[in-house]
Every structure is written in structure tokens, then in C-alpha cells.
PDB file of C-alpha atoms in Angstrom:
ATOM      1  CA  UNK H  30     214.167 205.128 141.124  1.00 76.00           C
ATOM      2  CA  UNK H  31     215.419 205.870 144.622  1.00 88.00           C
ATOM      3  CA  UNK H  32     218.925 204.708 145.405  1.00 91.00           C
ATOM      4  CA  UNK H  33     219.497 202.854 148.669  1.00 95.00           C
ATOM      5  CA  UNK H  34     223.272 202.866 148.780  1.00 96.00           C
ATOM      6  CA  UNK H  35     226.355 204.639 147.513  1.00 96.00           C
ATOM      7  CA  UNK H  36     229.477 202.619 146.747  1.00 97.00           C
ATOM      8  CA  UNK H  37     232.900 204.235 146.736  1.00 96.00           C
ATOM      9  CA  UNK H  38     236.408 203.299 145.721  1.00 95.00           C
ATOM     10  CA  UNK H  39     239.096 204.048 148.292  1.00 94.00           C
ATOM     11  CA  UNK H  40     242.165 205.445 146.536  1.00 93.00           C
ATOM     12  CA  UNK H  41     241.545 208.569 144.493  1.00 92.00           C
ATOM     13  CA  UNK H  42     238.012 208.880 145.877  1.00 93.00           C
ATOM     14  CA  UNK H  43     237.863 208.659 149.666  1.00 94.00           C
ATOM     15  CA  UNK H  44     241.595 209.217 150.110  1.00 94.00           C
ATOM     16  CA  UNK H  45     244.126 210.753 147.745  1.00 93.00           C
ATOM     17  CA  UNK H  46     246.245 208.488 145.585  1.00 92.00           C
ATOM     18  CA  UNK H  47     249.603 207.877 147.205  1.00 90.00           C
ATOM     19  CA  UNK H  48     252.679 209.820 146.167  1.00 91.00           C
ATOM     20  CA  UNK H  49     254.808 207.772 143.758  1.00 93.00           C
ATOM     21  CA  UNK H  50     257.894 209.500 145.136  1.00 96.00           C
ATOM     22  CA  UNK H  51     257.029 208.451 148.709  1.00 95.00           C
ATOM     23  CA  UNK H  52     256.060 204.970 147.510  1.00 95.00           C
ATOM     24  CA  UNK H  53     259.451 204.566 145.821  1.00 96.00           C
ATOM     25  CA  UNK H  54     261.231 205.811 148.971  1.00 97.00           C
ATOM     26  CA  UNK H  55     259.449 203.180 151.052  1.00 97.00           C
ATOM     27  CA  UNK H  56     260.392 200.438 148.585  1.00 97.00           C
ATOM     28  CA  UNK H  57     264.010 201.632 148.719  1.00 98.00           C
ATOM     29  CA  UNK H  58     263.966 201.557 152.523  1.00 98.00           C
ATOM     30  CA  UNK H  59     262.389 198.097 152.505  1.00 98.00           C
ATOM     31  CA  UNK H  60     264.974 196.824 150.000  1.00 98.00           C
ATOM     32  CA  UNK H  61     267.832 198.272 152.048  1.00 98.00           C
ATOM     33  CA  UNK H  62     266.489 196.648 155.218  1.00 98.00           C
ATOM     34  CA  UNK H  63     266.287 193.303 153.432  1.00 98.00           C
ATOM     35  CA  UNK H  64     269.720 193.699 151.768  1.00 98.00           C
ATOM     36  CA  UNK H  65     267.911 193.344 148.442  1.00 98.00           C
ATOM     37  CA  UNK H  66     268.794 195.051 145.155  1.00 98.00           C
ATOM     38  CA  UNK H  67     266.266 197.881 144.862  1.00 98.00           C
ATOM     39  CA  UNK H  68     265.126 197.321 141.267  1.00 97.00           C
ATOM     40  CA  UNK H  69     264.744 193.574 141.705  1.00 98.00           C
ATOM     41  CA  UNK H  70     262.781 193.993 144.939  1.00 98.00           C
ATOM     42  CA  UNK H  71     260.613 196.789 143.521  1.00 96.00           C
ATOM     43  CA  UNK H  72     259.804 194.673 140.475  1.00 97.00           C
ATOM     44  CA  UNK H  73     258.973 191.584 142.549  1.00 98.00           C
ATOM     45  CA  UNK H  74     256.795 193.575 144.953  1.00 97.00           C
ATOM     46  CA  UNK H  75     255.002 195.353 142.111  1.00 95.00           C
ATOM     47  CA  UNK H  76     254.420 192.066 140.305  1.00 97.00           C
ATOM     48  CA  UNK H  77     252.721 190.696 143.417  1.00 97.00           C
ATOM     49  CA  UNK H  78     249.908 193.283 143.254  1.00 95.00           C
ATOM     50  CA  UNK H  79     247.237 190.953 141.860  1.00 95.00           C
ATOM     51  CA  UNK H  80     248.084 188.193 144.329  1.00 96.00           C
ATOM     52  CA  UNK H  81     247.919 190.709 147.190  1.00 95.00           C
ATOM     53  CA  UNK H  82     244.561 192.054 146.027  1.00 93.00           C
ATOM     54  CA  UNK H  83     242.886 188.660 145.699  1.00 94.00           C
ATOM     55  CA  UNK H  84     244.207 187.399 149.029  1.00 92.00           C
ATOM     56  CA  UNK H  85     246.635 184.842 147.646  1.00 96.00           C
ATOM     57  CA  UNK H  86     249.327 186.655 149.631  1.00 96.00           C
ATOM     58  CA  UNK H  87     247.581 187.151 152.952  1.00 95.00           C
ATOM     59  CA  UNK H  88     249.961 189.520 154.728  1.00 96.00           C
ATOM     60  CA  UNK H  89     252.615 192.081 153.999  1.00 97.00           C
ATOM     61  CA  UNK H  90     255.150 189.868 155.743  1.00 98.00           C
ATOM     62  CA  UNK H  91     254.245 186.916 153.508  1.00 98.00           C
ATOM     63  CA  UNK H  92     254.467 189.152 150.438  1.00 98.00           C
ATOM     64  CA  UNK H  93     257.929 190.338 151.423  1.00 98.00           C
ATOM     65  CA  UNK H  94     259.151 186.783 152.075  1.00 98.00           C
ATOM     66  CA  UNK H  95     257.798 185.566 148.712  1.00 98.00           C
ATOM     67  CA  UNK H  96     259.301 188.538 146.843  1.00 98.00           C
ATOM     68  CA  UNK H  97     262.661 187.963 148.520  1.00 98.00           C
ATOM     69  CA  UNK H  98     262.579 184.261 147.627  1.00 98.00           C
ATOM     70  CA  UNK H  99     261.902 185.195 143.999  1.00 97.00           C
ATOM     71  CA  UNK H 100     265.134 187.186 143.923  1.00 98.00           C
ATOM     72  CA  UNK H 101     267.161 184.563 145.801  1.00 98.00           C
ATOM     73  CA  UNK H 102     267.072 186.019 149.309  1.00 98.00           C
ATOM     74  CA  UNK H 103     265.860 184.606 152.612  1.00 97.00           C
ATOM     75  CA  UNK H 104     265.987 187.393 155.195  1.00 98.00           C
ATOM     76  CA  UNK H 105     265.245 186.616 158.833  1.00 98.00           C
ATOM     77  CA  UNK H 106     261.903 187.435 160.440  1.00 98.00           C
ATOM     78  CA  UNK H 107     263.288 190.554 162.123  1.00 98.00           C
ATOM     79  CA  UNK H 108     264.231 192.101 158.771  1.00 99.00           C
ATOM     80  CA  UNK H 109     260.913 191.055 157.216  1.00 98.00           C
ATOM     81  CA  UNK H 110     258.957 192.555 160.116  1.00 99.00           C
ATOM     82  CA  UNK H 111     260.945 195.797 159.960  1.00 99.00           C
ATOM     83  CA  UNK H 112     260.383 196.099 156.202  1.00 99.00           C
ATOM     84  CA  UNK H 113     256.678 195.347 156.686  1.00 98.00           C
ATOM     85  CA  UNK H 114     256.427 198.066 159.323  1.00 98.00           C
ATOM     86  CA  UNK H 115     257.764 200.593 156.800  1.00 98.00           C
ATOM     87  CA  UNK H 116     254.961 199.524 154.469  1.00 97.00           C
ATOM     88  CA  UNK H 117     252.340 199.752 157.251  1.00 97.00           C
ATOM     89  CA  UNK H 118     253.562 203.230 158.215  1.00 97.00           C
ATOM     90  CA  UNK H 119     253.419 204.389 154.590  1.00 96.00           C
ATOM     91  CA  UNK H 120     249.915 202.995 154.174  1.00 95.00           C
ATOM     92  CA  UNK H 121     248.747 204.650 157.388  1.00 94.00           C
ATOM     93  CA  UNK H 122     250.048 208.014 156.163  1.00 93.00           C
ATOM     94  CA  UNK H 123     248.223 207.437 152.865  1.00 92.00           C
ATOM     95  CA  UNK H 124     244.832 206.651 154.428  1.00 93.00           C
ATOM     96  CA  UNK H 125     243.943 210.190 155.451  1.00 90.00           C
ATOM     97  CA  UNK H 126     240.538 211.434 154.332  1.00 89.00           C
ATOM     98  CA  UNK H 127     239.791 215.096 153.863  1.00 89.00           C
ATOM     99  CA  UNK H 128     237.212 216.642 156.176  1.00 94.00           C
ATOM    100  CA  UNK H 129     234.903 217.199 153.193  1.00 95.00           C
ATOM    101  CA  UNK H 130     234.919 213.482 152.415  1.00 95.00           C
ATOM    102  CA  UNK H 131     234.047 212.555 155.982  1.00 95.00           C
ATOM    103  CA  UNK H 132     231.252 215.131 156.043  1.00 96.00           C
ATOM    104  CA  UNK H 133     229.855 213.809 152.764  1.00 96.00           C
ATOM    105  CA  UNK H 134     229.842 210.248 154.092  1.00 96.00           C
ATOM    106  CA  UNK H 135     228.128 211.375 157.287  1.00 97.00           C
ATOM    107  CA  UNK H 136     225.516 213.353 155.327  1.00 97.00           C
ATOM    108  CA  UNK H 137     224.766 210.334 153.137  1.00 97.00           C
ATOM    109  CA  UNK H 138     224.341 208.148 156.217  1.00 97.00           C
ATOM    110  CA  UNK H 139     222.144 210.797 157.872  1.00 98.00           C
ATOM    111  CA  UNK H 140     219.983 210.814 154.728  1.00 96.00           C
ATOM    112  CA  UNK H 141     219.459 207.059 155.097  1.00 96.00           C
ATOM    113  CA  UNK H 142     221.882 205.752 152.482  1.00 97.00           C
ATOM    114  CA  UNK H 143     223.991 202.696 153.111  1.00 97.00           C
ATOM    115  CA  UNK H 144     227.674 203.196 152.373  1.00 97.00           C
ATOM    116  CA  UNK H 145     229.787 200.610 150.553  1.00 96.00           C
ATOM    117  CA  UNK H 146     233.449 200.303 149.657  1.00 94.00           C
ATOM    118  CA  UNK H 147     234.953 198.356 146.779  1.00 93.00           C
ATOM    119  CA  UNK H 148     238.652 198.743 146.138  1.00 92.00           C
ATOM    120  CA  UNK H 149     241.770 196.923 145.077  1.00 91.00           C
ATOM    121  CA  UNK H 150     244.392 196.938 147.794  1.00 91.00           C
ATOM    122  CA  UNK H 151     246.988 194.870 149.536  1.00 90.00           C
ATOM    123  CA  UNK H 152     246.477 193.073 152.830  1.00 91.00           C
ATOM    124  CA  UNK H 153     247.741 195.957 154.960  1.00 91.00           C
ATOM    125  CA  UNK H 154     244.851 198.299 154.087  1.00 91.00           C
ATOM    126  CA  UNK H 155     242.032 196.346 155.805  1.00 88.00           C
ATOM    127  CA  UNK H 156     244.197 196.025 158.929  1.00 86.00           C
ATOM    128  CA  UNK H 157     244.498 199.770 159.258  1.00 81.00           C
TER     129      UNK H 157
END
């Protein structure tokens, strides 16, 4: 049987898994920007993962607003946008493929394979 396509996951396959230490730093910076207690914000944001992945929460800004509402806060749009930008910047730093990965993808395409991607991620990943 000849295969026609190769399907990849994103994190841990095409790009490295993100650093938990850096991830926690970004959540702390976001919480500080929003004047939110760190643990409460981190828990609310983490609990939103499924809703982010299935598109129920359609943007990082919406996710932040919903998480803040869950912990009794209503920050202004400027604070929400600043916190979201920290998340976008972190995600952009995370989405760096190694040269070997890019070469492998190119070789597969050159050999006639279609390339697919299936992954679980928040709404910021497809934007970047």
C-alpha cells in the first residue's frame, strides 16, 4: 500500500514542546497586567484549554476576558490586549521549527506526499 499523505502533530513533533517555566512566567506577567491573583488566573486559563481548542473561545482576548470574569475581574480592553500580546509573543517564540524538520517536510512534498497537520491548540496558534 502506497501512502499519499503524512499527518503530523504540531507540538512535540514539528516544534518543541513549550518550556513550562517560560509558560508560567507568561501567565504571571498576564496576571500582573490584569491585576489578577496569579494562581486564580492560571487555574482559570488552564481550565479553558478545551474550550480554546474546540473554538468555543474564539480569541485570546475573549479567553482572557472570560477567565477574568470567572475570578471576579473586569479589566479594560487595554489591559486585556496587553495580556493577550504577551501570550502571542510567547506562542511566536514557541513556534520555531528546527532546520531538520523543515527539510523533512520539503523532502516529503518533493516526493509527492501531501502534508497534513492535526493538533490541539488555542486560537492564537492558527493566527501565527
